[in-house]
Amino acid sequence: MYDLKPILKPVHVELPTCMYPMKPVIQHGVAMADQSSTVFMDLLSEKIKILLLKEDLPEIQALAVKQEKILKQLAELREQLVSMRTDLKVCNKPAQPSAQTAPAKTGAKSKPQTTKVEPINASYLQDFVVNASPENIPYGLLALKKLWIDRLNLQVECFTHSTIPKLNEEAVHFQNQITSFEPKLENLPRILVTLIWKNVGTYTEMITSPTAYVPICGEVNILRFLSRCGPSEFNYERNDDVAEVDSILDTCYQLINKQNVKDKKQVLKTLSSKLGKTPSFGGSDVSLCDIAATSAIKQVQKALAKDINPNVAKLIGRVSAVVGF
C-alpha cells in the first residue's frame, strides 16, 4: 500500500525533574509477554521433537495396539448392524412422513387449535387505566368484553378529561355499549378498566400503576396484555403460529400510528395481503387478529375508505356482527 505522511508531528515534552523516573510499563509488559511466549514455544517444540524421536517407546506401541483393537471392534459391530438390517428387511432410506402423519403448517389463517380451558389465575388480574382519544376508539375492549362474557368480567368505567370539550357521537355510542353490557353470571373474576377520554392522539395508552407511570402504548399491545392474563383459550401464544400472529398485530399497530396517509395505504395493502382471500385470520372463530384488524381499520376508515377491498370489508362486517361494533 502507499505510504501516508504522519498526521501528528512529534512534539517535544520536557519531563519534570522533581520526581524519580520510571520505566515504561506498557513496553516492559509487552517485552515480558513476548519473552515468555517465546520460551513456551521453544519448550513445546523440544517436547514434540523428543516424542517424534522416541517412536519405539512401549507406551506408544501399546497405544497403537489399543487403537487397532478398537477399529477392529467397530468394523465387527458395523457388520452385525448390516446383517440385522438385511434380516429385518429395513429400507436403507430414512423414513418419510406420510400425508396423514406429517404436521401441517400452521398460520394465522389456519383453523385455530383447540386450547385447553383452564381456570383464570386471579393473581394475574390487575385493574388499569386506559387513556384514549375519541378519534381513535379502542374497539378491542368492547370485543373482549363480549367474547369473555362467560369467563371474565371486564368492567369498564368511562370519564372525560378536560382536554376533550365534547365527545363525538361515535365515542358516546361506544361508551353506552361498553358500560351497559354486563355479564349474567355471578362471581366471575373481574378486571376494572377506567377508560379516560383524553387528547393522546393515536397512541392509546394503558397504565397499570399510578405511582410508576410506565404506560403500555398502542391498543394492539393492550390486547396482547389482556390475552395473556385473560381466559387461556384466548391466549394466542399457546398456539404454533405465534410469529405470524405477532406480525399481523404489528401491522395493525402501524396502520393506526402511521401519520402519513400514503404510508397508511401501504400498511393497509400489507394487511390485506396477509388476509388474502380467506374470510378471517382465525378461521371460524373470531381471533385476536380479527379484533385488532377490525378496530384498526375502523379508526382509519374515514381516510382510507376507498382503499378497503371487498374481502377486508367482509371481515369488518363479520366481526362487527359478532361483537356488536
Short mmCIF file of C-alpha atoms in Angstrom, two decimals:
data_model
loop_
_atom_site.label_atom_id
_atom_site.label_comp_id
_atom_site.label_asym_id
_atom_site.label_seq_id
_atom_site.Cartn_x
_atom_site.Cartn_y
_atom_site.Cartn_z
CA MET A 1 0.00 0.00 0.00
CA TYR A 2 1.06 3.59 -0.46
CA ASP A 3 2.63 5.49 2.43
CA LEU A 4 0.96 8.34 4.27
CA LYS A 5 2.70 11.21 5.91
CA PRO A 6 2.35 11.42 9.70
CA ILE A 7 -0.70 13.45 10.66
CA LEU A 8 0.66 14.48 14.05
CA LYS A 9 4.08 15.97 14.20
CA PRO A 10 6.36 14.85 17.06
CA VAL A 11 6.18 17.25 19.95
CA HIS A 12 8.99 17.56 22.42
CA VAL A 13 7.78 17.43 26.01
CA GLU A 14 10.05 18.43 28.82
CA LEU A 15 9.69 15.95 31.65
CA PRO A 16 9.82 17.29 35.21
CA THR A 17 12.92 16.54 37.27
CA CYS A 18 11.25 16.80 40.66
CA MET A 19 10.16 13.11 40.58
CA TYR A 20 12.08 9.91 40.14
CA PRO A 21 11.93 8.34 36.64
CA MET A 22 10.10 5.08 35.88
CA LYS A 23 10.46 2.66 33.02
CA PRO A 24 7.52 2.48 30.57
CA VAL A 25 5.09 -0.11 31.97
CA ILE A 26 3.43 -0.99 28.66
CA GLN A 27 6.61 -1.58 26.72
CA HIS A 28 8.06 -3.59 29.59
CA GLY A 29 4.90 -5.73 29.81
CA VAL A 30 4.92 -6.37 26.09
CA ALA A 31 8.54 -7.34 26.17
CA MET A 32 7.93 -9.72 29.07
CA ALA A 33 4.94 -11.27 27.28
CA ASP A 34 6.94 -11.75 24.10
CA GLN A 35 9.77 -13.28 26.04
CA SER A 36 7.52 -15.70 27.97
CA SER A 37 5.65 -16.77 24.81
CA THR A 38 8.96 -17.41 23.07
CA VAL A 39 10.17 -19.57 25.95
CA PHE A 40 6.90 -21.55 25.96
CA MET A 41 7.03 -22.23 22.22
CA ASP A 42 10.66 -23.35 22.50
CA LEU A 43 9.80 -25.81 25.27
CA LEU A 44 6.82 -27.13 23.31
CA SER A 45 8.97 -27.64 20.22
CA GLU A 46 11.55 -29.55 22.24
CA LYS A 47 8.88 -31.88 23.69
CA ILE A 48 7.47 -32.59 20.23
CA LYS A 49 10.93 -33.40 18.90
CA ILE A 50 11.53 -35.79 21.79
CA LEU A 51 8.26 -37.62 21.14
CA LEU A 52 8.99 -37.89 17.42
CA LEU A 53 12.45 -39.29 18.06
CA LYS A 54 11.18 -41.88 20.57
CA GLU A 55 8.72 -43.71 18.36
CA ASP A 56 9.70 -47.07 19.76
CA LEU A 57 8.65 -46.31 23.32
CA PRO A 58 6.50 -49.06 24.94
CA GLU A 59 3.76 -46.55 25.74
CA ILE A 60 3.35 -45.52 22.10
CA GLN A 61 3.35 -49.12 20.92
CA ALA A 62 0.69 -50.07 23.47
CA LEU A 63 -1.43 -47.12 22.36
CA ALA A 64 -1.16 -48.19 18.70
CA VAL A 65 -2.22 -51.77 19.59
CA LYS A 66 -5.23 -50.48 21.52
CA GLN A 67 -6.23 -48.30 18.58
CA GLU A 68 -6.10 -51.23 16.17
CA LYS A 69 -8.23 -53.30 18.55
CA ILE A 70 -10.90 -50.58 18.78
CA LEU A 71 -11.04 -50.16 15.00
CA LYS A 72 -11.45 -53.92 14.57
CA GLN A 73 -14.33 -53.97 17.09
CA LEU A 74 -16.04 -51.09 15.28
CA ALA A 75 -15.79 -52.94 11.97
CA GLU A 76 -17.33 -56.09 13.51
CA LEU A 77 -20.15 -54.01 15.02
CA ARG A 78 -20.90 -52.46 11.65
CA GLU A 79 -21.10 -55.87 10.02
CA GLN A 80 -23.55 -57.03 12.70
CA LEU A 81 -25.80 -53.99 12.12
CA VAL A 82 -25.78 -54.55 8.35
CA SER A 83 -26.69 -58.20 8.89
CA MET A 84 -29.56 -57.27 11.23
CA ARG A 85 -30.90 -54.72 8.75
CA THR A 86 -30.84 -57.35 5.99
CA ASP A 87 -32.68 -59.91 8.13
CA LEU A 88 -35.35 -57.41 9.18
CA LYS A 89 -35.71 -56.08 5.60
CA VAL A 90 -35.29 -52.49 6.71
CA CYS A 91 -35.14 -49.86 3.97
CA ASN A 92 -31.84 -48.01 3.64
CA LYS A 93 -33.58 -44.67 3.06
CA PRO A 94 -34.72 -42.59 6.05
CA ALA A 95 -38.41 -42.71 6.88
CA GLN A 96 -40.52 -40.11 5.04
CA PRO A 97 -43.55 -38.59 6.81
CA SER A 98 -46.83 -39.59 5.22
CA ALA A 99 -49.64 -37.23 4.30
CA GLN A 100 -51.65 -38.36 7.34
CA THR A 101 -48.85 -38.08 9.89
CA ALA A 102 -46.98 -35.07 8.50
CA PRO A 103 -47.61 -31.99 10.65
CA ALA A 104 -49.46 -29.34 8.74
CA LYS A 105 -48.05 -25.86 8.53
CA THR A 106 -49.83 -23.55 10.88
CA GLY A 107 -50.53 -19.91 10.36
CA ALA A 108 -52.89 -17.18 11.40
CA LYS A 109 -55.26 -18.21 8.62
CA SER A 110 -55.39 -21.89 9.57
CA LYS A 111 -58.06 -23.36 11.78
CA PRO A 112 -57.32 -22.38 15.38
CA GLN A 113 -56.05 -25.15 17.60
CA THR A 114 -58.20 -26.40 20.46
CA THR A 115 -56.79 -24.82 23.60
CA LYS A 116 -57.49 -26.38 26.96
CA VAL A 117 -59.82 -24.28 29.08
CA GLU A 118 -58.13 -23.55 32.38
CA PRO A 119 -59.30 -21.60 35.42
CA ILE A 120 -58.27 -17.95 35.40
CA ASN A 121 -55.45 -17.15 37.80
CA ALA A 122 -56.79 -14.23 39.86
CA SER A 123 -53.26 -13.21 40.88
CA TYR A 124 -52.61 -12.13 37.27
CA LEU A 125 -55.64 -9.83 37.17
CA GLN A 126 -54.91 -6.17 37.79
CA ASP A 127 -57.06 -3.07 37.42
CA PHE A 128 -55.70 -0.48 35.00
CA VAL A 129 -56.41 2.84 33.31
CA VAL A 130 -56.71 3.41 29.55
CA ASN A 131 -56.23 6.87 28.06
CA ALA A 132 -57.79 7.02 24.60
CA SER A 133 -58.74 9.69 22.11
CA PRO A 134 -62.38 9.88 20.92
CA GLU A 135 -60.98 9.93 17.38
CA ASN A 136 -59.24 6.56 17.96
CA ILE A 137 -61.74 4.45 19.87
CA PRO A 138 -60.32 1.20 21.33
CA TYR A 139 -62.95 -1.15 19.92
CA GLY A 140 -60.88 -4.12 21.09
CA LEU A 141 -62.01 -3.57 24.69
CA LEU A 142 -65.66 -3.93 23.69
CA ALA A 143 -64.88 -7.05 21.65
CA LEU A 144 -63.05 -8.78 24.52
CA LYS A 145 -65.75 -7.76 26.99
CA LYS A 146 -68.39 -9.54 24.89
CA LEU A 147 -66.26 -12.57 23.97
CA TRP A 148 -65.25 -13.09 27.62
CA ILE A 149 -68.78 -12.61 28.95
CA ASP A 150 -68.93 -16.12 30.49
CA ARG A 151 -65.30 -16.25 31.67
CA LEU A 152 -64.18 -12.82 32.87
CA ASN A 153 -65.96 -9.63 33.85
CA LEU A 154 -64.17 -6.77 32.08
CA GLN A 155 -65.86 -3.92 33.92
CA VAL A 156 -65.31 -0.54 32.22
CA GLU A 157 -65.93 2.90 33.71
CA CYS A 158 -65.67 5.97 31.46
CA PHE A 159 -64.56 9.51 32.27
CA THR A 160 -63.74 12.57 30.16
CA HIS A 161 -60.55 14.60 30.59
CA SER A 162 -60.55 18.38 30.48
CA THR A 163 -58.66 18.28 27.15
CA ILE A 164 -61.82 16.93 25.49
CA PRO A 165 -64.57 19.59 25.41
CA LYS A 166 -67.21 17.25 23.95
CA LEU A 167 -67.41 13.63 22.83
CA ASN A 168 -68.39 12.81 19.26
CA GLU A 169 -71.39 10.60 18.51
CA GLU A 170 -69.28 7.52 17.82
CA ALA A 171 -67.49 7.79 21.18
CA VAL A 172 -70.80 8.30 23.00
CA HIS A 173 -72.27 5.23 21.29
CA PHE A 174 -69.20 3.15 22.19
CA GLN A 175 -69.34 4.36 25.80
CA ASN A 176 -73.01 3.45 26.13
CA GLN A 177 -72.38 -0.02 24.73
CA ILE A 178 -69.38 -0.91 26.86
CA THR A 179 -70.87 0.35 30.13
CA SER A 180 -74.36 -1.13 29.70
CA PHE A 181 -73.28 -4.64 28.69
CA GLU A 182 -72.77 -6.71 31.84
CA PRO A 183 -72.33 -10.48 32.36
CA LYS A 184 -75.25 -12.54 33.65
CA LEU A 185 -73.10 -14.96 35.63
CA GLU A 186 -72.10 -14.03 39.16
CA ASN A 187 -68.79 -14.49 40.98
CA LEU A 188 -66.74 -14.15 37.79
CA PRO A 189 -63.12 -12.93 38.03
CA ARG A 190 -63.10 -9.19 37.44
CA ILE A 191 -60.80 -6.53 35.97
CA LEU A 192 -61.78 -2.91 36.47
CA VAL A 193 -60.83 -0.77 33.47
CA THR A 194 -61.00 3.00 33.86
CA LEU A 195 -61.35 4.48 30.37
CA ILE A 196 -60.47 8.19 30.22
CA TRP A 197 -61.19 10.11 27.03
CA LYS A 198 -58.08 12.21 26.66
CA ASN A 199 -56.20 14.01 23.90
CA VAL A 200 -53.45 11.40 23.41
CA GLY A 201 -53.74 11.13 19.62
CA THR A 202 -53.35 7.71 18.05
CA TYR A 203 -51.22 6.39 20.93
CA THR A 204 -53.80 4.80 23.20
CA GLU A 205 -52.02 4.10 26.45
CA MET A 206 -52.57 1.74 29.35
CA ILE A 207 -51.37 2.45 32.90
CA THR A 208 -51.24 -0.31 35.49
CA SER A 209 -49.67 1.65 38.34
CA PRO A 210 -50.45 5.30 39.23
CA THR A 211 -47.14 5.69 41.08
CA ALA A 212 -44.87 4.22 38.39
CA TYR A 213 -46.06 5.93 35.20
CA VAL A 214 -44.79 3.45 32.62
CA PRO A 215 -47.59 3.20 30.04
CA ILE A 216 -48.15 0.41 27.52
CA CYS A 217 -48.69 2.29 24.27
CA GLY A 218 -50.97 1.14 21.48
CA GLU A 219 -54.30 -0.69 21.52
CA VAL A 220 -52.66 -3.74 19.96
CA ASN A 221 -50.25 -4.06 22.89
CA ILE A 222 -53.15 -3.69 25.34
CA LEU A 223 -54.85 -6.61 23.58
CA ARG A 224 -51.63 -8.60 23.90
CA PHE A 225 -51.54 -7.90 27.64
CA LEU A 226 -55.16 -8.92 28.14
CA SER A 227 -54.77 -12.10 26.10
CA ARG A 228 -52.04 -13.27 28.47
CA CYS A 229 -53.87 -12.63 31.74
CA GLY A 230 -57.39 -13.45 30.49
CA PRO A 231 -59.01 -16.79 29.61
CA SER A 232 -56.47 -19.38 28.45
CA GLU A 233 -58.43 -20.29 25.31
CA PHE A 234 -57.93 -16.72 24.01
CA ASN A 235 -54.15 -16.70 24.58
CA TYR A 236 -52.66 -16.91 21.08
CA GLU A 237 -49.16 -17.54 22.46
CA ARG A 238 -50.17 -21.13 23.25
CA ASN A 239 -50.53 -21.93 19.55
CA ASP A 240 -47.85 -22.73 16.98
CA ASP A 241 -48.44 -19.65 14.81
CA VAL A 242 -47.23 -17.05 17.32
CA ALA A 243 -44.80 -15.39 14.91
CA GLU A 244 -47.46 -14.94 12.22
CA VAL A 245 -49.98 -13.55 14.72
CA ASP A 246 -47.42 -11.10 16.10
CA SER A 247 -46.63 -9.97 12.56
CA ILE A 248 -50.32 -9.26 11.89
CA LEU A 249 -50.69 -7.41 15.21
CA ASP A 250 -47.63 -5.29 14.44
CA THR A 251 -49.14 -4.41 11.06
CA CYS A 252 -52.36 -3.29 12.79
CA TYR A 253 -50.30 -1.13 15.15
CA GLN A 254 -48.54 0.53 12.20
CA LEU A 255 -51.84 1.12 10.42
CA ILE A 256 -53.12 3.19 13.34
CA ASN A 257 -49.95 5.08 14.17
CA LYS A 258 -48.58 5.96 10.72
CA GLN A 259 -49.04 9.71 10.34
CA ASN A 260 -48.85 9.89 6.55
CA VAL A 261 -51.92 8.78 4.57
CA LYS A 262 -49.67 7.31 1.88
CA ASP A 263 -47.92 5.17 4.49
CA LYS A 264 -51.27 4.09 5.91
CA LYS A 265 -52.36 2.93 2.44
CA GLN A 266 -49.21 0.84 2.10
CA VAL A 267 -49.74 -0.76 5.52
CA LEU A 268 -53.38 -1.48 4.68
CA LYS A 269 -52.21 -3.17 1.48
CA THR A 270 -49.84 -5.34 3.52
CA LEU A 271 -52.60 -6.27 5.94
CA SER A 272 -54.92 -7.14 3.05
CA SER A 273 -52.26 -9.40 1.52
CA LYS A 274 -51.89 -11.20 4.86
CA LEU A 275 -55.63 -11.82 4.89
CA GLY A 276 -55.67 -12.92 1.27
CA LYS A 277 -58.92 -14.49 0.13
CA THR A 278 -59.76 -16.11 3.46
CA PRO A 279 -62.79 -14.78 5.37
CA SER A 280 -60.80 -14.09 8.55
CA PHE A 281 -57.43 -14.53 10.22
CA GLY A 282 -58.61 -17.00 12.85
CA GLY A 283 -60.78 -19.46 10.98
CA SER A 284 -64.38 -19.95 12.06
CA ASP A 285 -63.96 -18.19 15.43
CA VAL A 286 -63.17 -14.52 15.98
CA SER A 287 -59.48 -14.29 16.85
CA LEU A 288 -57.33 -11.58 18.37
CA CYS A 289 -56.04 -10.71 14.88
CA ASP A 290 -59.60 -10.24 13.62
CA ILE A 291 -60.37 -7.91 16.53
CA ALA A 292 -57.15 -5.89 16.14
CA ALA A 293 -57.53 -5.58 12.36
CA THR A 294 -61.20 -4.55 12.56
CA SER A 295 -60.51 -1.96 15.25
CA ALA A 296 -57.53 -0.54 13.35
CA ILE A 297 -59.40 -0.28 10.04
CA LYS A 298 -62.43 1.33 11.70
CA GLN A 299 -60.12 4.00 13.17
CA VAL A 300 -58.68 4.90 9.75
CA GLN A 301 -61.81 4.19 7.74
CA LYS A 302 -62.54 7.84 7.02
CA ALA A 303 -59.16 8.42 5.38
CA LEU A 304 -58.87 5.05 3.61
CA ALA A 305 -62.49 4.25 2.72
CA LYS A 306 -61.68 3.85 -0.99
CA ASP A 307 -58.70 1.55 -0.32
CA ILE A 308 -60.55 -1.14 1.64
CA ASN A 309 -61.02 -4.17 -0.62
CA PRO A 310 -64.23 -6.26 -0.53
CA ASN A 311 -62.72 -9.15 1.44
CA VAL A 312 -61.46 -6.81 4.19
CA ALA A 313 -64.90 -5.16 4.25
CA LYS A 314 -66.45 -8.61 4.76
CA LEU A 315 -64.09 -9.23 7.67
CA ILE A 316 -65.15 -5.97 9.31
CA GLY A 317 -68.82 -6.83 8.82
CA ARG A 318 -68.38 -10.34 10.22
CA VAL A 319 -66.51 -9.20 13.35
CA SER A 320 -68.89 -6.27 13.87
CA ALA A 321 -71.87 -8.66 13.74
CA VAL A 322 -70.30 -10.99 16.32
CA VAL A 323 -69.08 -8.44 18.87
CA GLY A 324 -71.57 -5.66 18.11
CA PHE A 325 -69.34 -2.79 16.96
#
